Amino acid sequence: MDHSNYFEVNKAAWNKRTIVNRGSEFYDVESFKAGKSSLNPLEIESLKDVSGKSMLHLQCHFGLDSLSWAREGAIVTGIDFSDEAIRTAKQLSADLNIPAEFICCNVYDTLEHIRQPYDIVFTTYGVIGWLPDLHKWADVISKALKPGGIFFLAEFHPVLWMFDDDFEYIKYAYHNDGVIAETQTGTYADRSADITYQEYSWNHSLSEVMTALIEHGLFIEEFTELNYSYYNCFNKTIRGENGYWYIKGLENKIPMMYAIKARKT
Ligand SMILES: C[S@@+](CC[C@H](N)C(=O)[O-])C[C@H]1O[C@@H](n2cnc3c(N)ncnc32)[C@H](O)[C@@H]1O
């Protein structure tokens, strides 16, 4: 099936979002420039010491996580199909003198752009929902990894994507029921931003994600589910005592994030 029209529309949406996101309090680029890492405990505790390791960061947005890993000593290549995002990532890398390579391409075309397999493939928070075909995605990941290499995914939990935007009722299927077409305003980083765009997304159940990885030679070593979000990017959130975010009225009743660490066999 040809998804090129969906990708074109989503790319335009992400270019609009990126222009708002990079100046938002949510991303707080000034603190990042001053040395603050954008990484979260899940990925830091799972990947541990990345010093000297080659890392491919899929759907890197405008590069904060990629450059945070580079600050930790990883040799990073970031990939994203938003030219605005890649332009900003390259600019940050140059301005802050943090070496990293950034490539503008669709995640499905990654293998045409990389020269060698990596020690780590990393992708997190708000990524797979833009991808229609997880088997093709897992094939790219597997081929981009060295034997014994590590794949790390942290994502928002598919249970969240079943709800309407205000978490009042179940609107969508848990599993992949085909494309979801929506018109959005603002961005998760700044809801009041004066932008409107069309977007296409897909829901992916946990079994769909895991089966795709397993069938492409990835052995799952760690699987974690968490009942909070590191990011305040949903409607109706409240902050927990741990400093992280819950949906008001659904606190500790639904999972909000998950992570998978897998090794290429
Ligand atoms: C939510 S962001 C990634 C989040 C990242 N954790 C962050 O906050 O910086 C999702 C990214 O996926 C990218 N993206 C979406 N679909 C893509 C595709 N088919 N190929 C490559 N990049 C894609 C978007 O351009 C965007 O930068």
Short mmCIF file of C-alpha atoms and ligand atoms in Angstrom, two decimals, residues 7 10-11 14-15 18 26-27 57-65 79-82 85 105-108 124-127 130-131 188 231, ligand 1:
data_model
loop_
_atom_site.label_atom_id
_atom_site.label_comp_id
_atom_site.label_asym_id
_atom_site.label_seq_id
_atom_site.Cartn_x
_atom_site.Cartn_y
_atom_site.Cartn_z
CA PHE A 7 3.73 11.05 4.91
CA ASN A 10 2.41 14.54 8.28
CA LYS A 11 5.73 16.06 7.25
CA TRP A 14 5.67 18.35 11.79
CA ASN A 15 7.37 21.27 10.08
CA THR A 18 8.70 22.16 15.01
CA PHE A 26 7.98 22.68 27.05
CA TYR A 27 11.27 22.00 25.23
CA HIS A 57 18.22 7.95 16.87
CA LEU A 58 15.06 7.43 14.79
CA GLN A 59 12.51 10.28 14.65
CA CYS A 60 14.88 12.55 16.57
CA HIS A 61 12.71 15.69 16.18
CA PHE A 62 14.99 18.75 16.52
CA GLY A 63 17.77 16.82 18.21
CA LEU A 64 17.69 17.52 21.95
CA ASP A 65 17.79 13.84 22.94
CA ILE A 79 17.05 10.82 11.58
CA ASP A 80 13.79 12.69 11.02
CA PHE A 81 11.68 13.55 7.98
CA SER A 82 10.97 17.13 9.09
CA ALA A 85 13.60 19.70 12.71
CA CYS A 105 14.61 11.20 5.61
CA ASN A 106 11.61 9.03 6.22
CA VAL A 107 12.30 6.42 8.89
CA TYR A 108 11.41 3.74 6.32
CA THR A 124 11.16 7.54 22.07
CA TYR A 125 7.91 9.27 23.08
CA GLY A 126 5.47 9.98 20.26
CA VAL A 127 7.10 8.02 17.43
CA TRP A 130 3.11 8.11 12.79
CA LEU A 131 4.05 4.78 11.23
CA TYR A 188 1.38 19.44 22.59
CA TYR A 231 5.70 14.91 29.72
C1 LIG B 1 6.94 13.49 18.96
S1 LIG B 1 8.35 13.72 17.96
C2 LIG B 1 9.62 12.77 18.66
C3 LIG B 1 9.69 13.03 20.04
C4 LIG B 1 11.01 13.22 20.67
N1 LIG B 1 11.00 12.35 21.80
C5 LIG B 1 11.13 14.64 21.13
O1 LIG B 1 10.28 15.10 21.91
O2 LIG B 1 12.03 15.34 20.73
C6 LIG B 1 7.99 12.73 16.55
C7 LIG B 1 8.97 12.97 15.40
O3 LIG B 1 8.73 11.96 14.41
C8 LIG B 1 8.98 12.52 13.15
N2 LIG B 1 8.33 11.66 12.16
C9 LIG B 1 7.00 11.36 12.05
N3 LIG B 1 6.82 10.47 11.05
C10 LIG B 1 8.04 10.21 10.52
C11 LIG B 1 8.50 9.38 9.46
N4 LIG B 1 7.64 8.64 8.75
N5 LIG B 1 9.82 9.36 9.19
C12 LIG B 1 10.70 10.12 9.90
N6 LIG B 1 10.32 10.93 10.90
C13 LIG B 1 9.01 10.97 11.21
C14 LIG B 1 8.42 13.93 13.25
O4 LIG B 1 8.97 14.80 12.28
C15 LIG B 1 8.82 14.30 14.68
O5 LIG B 1 10.02 15.03 14.71
#
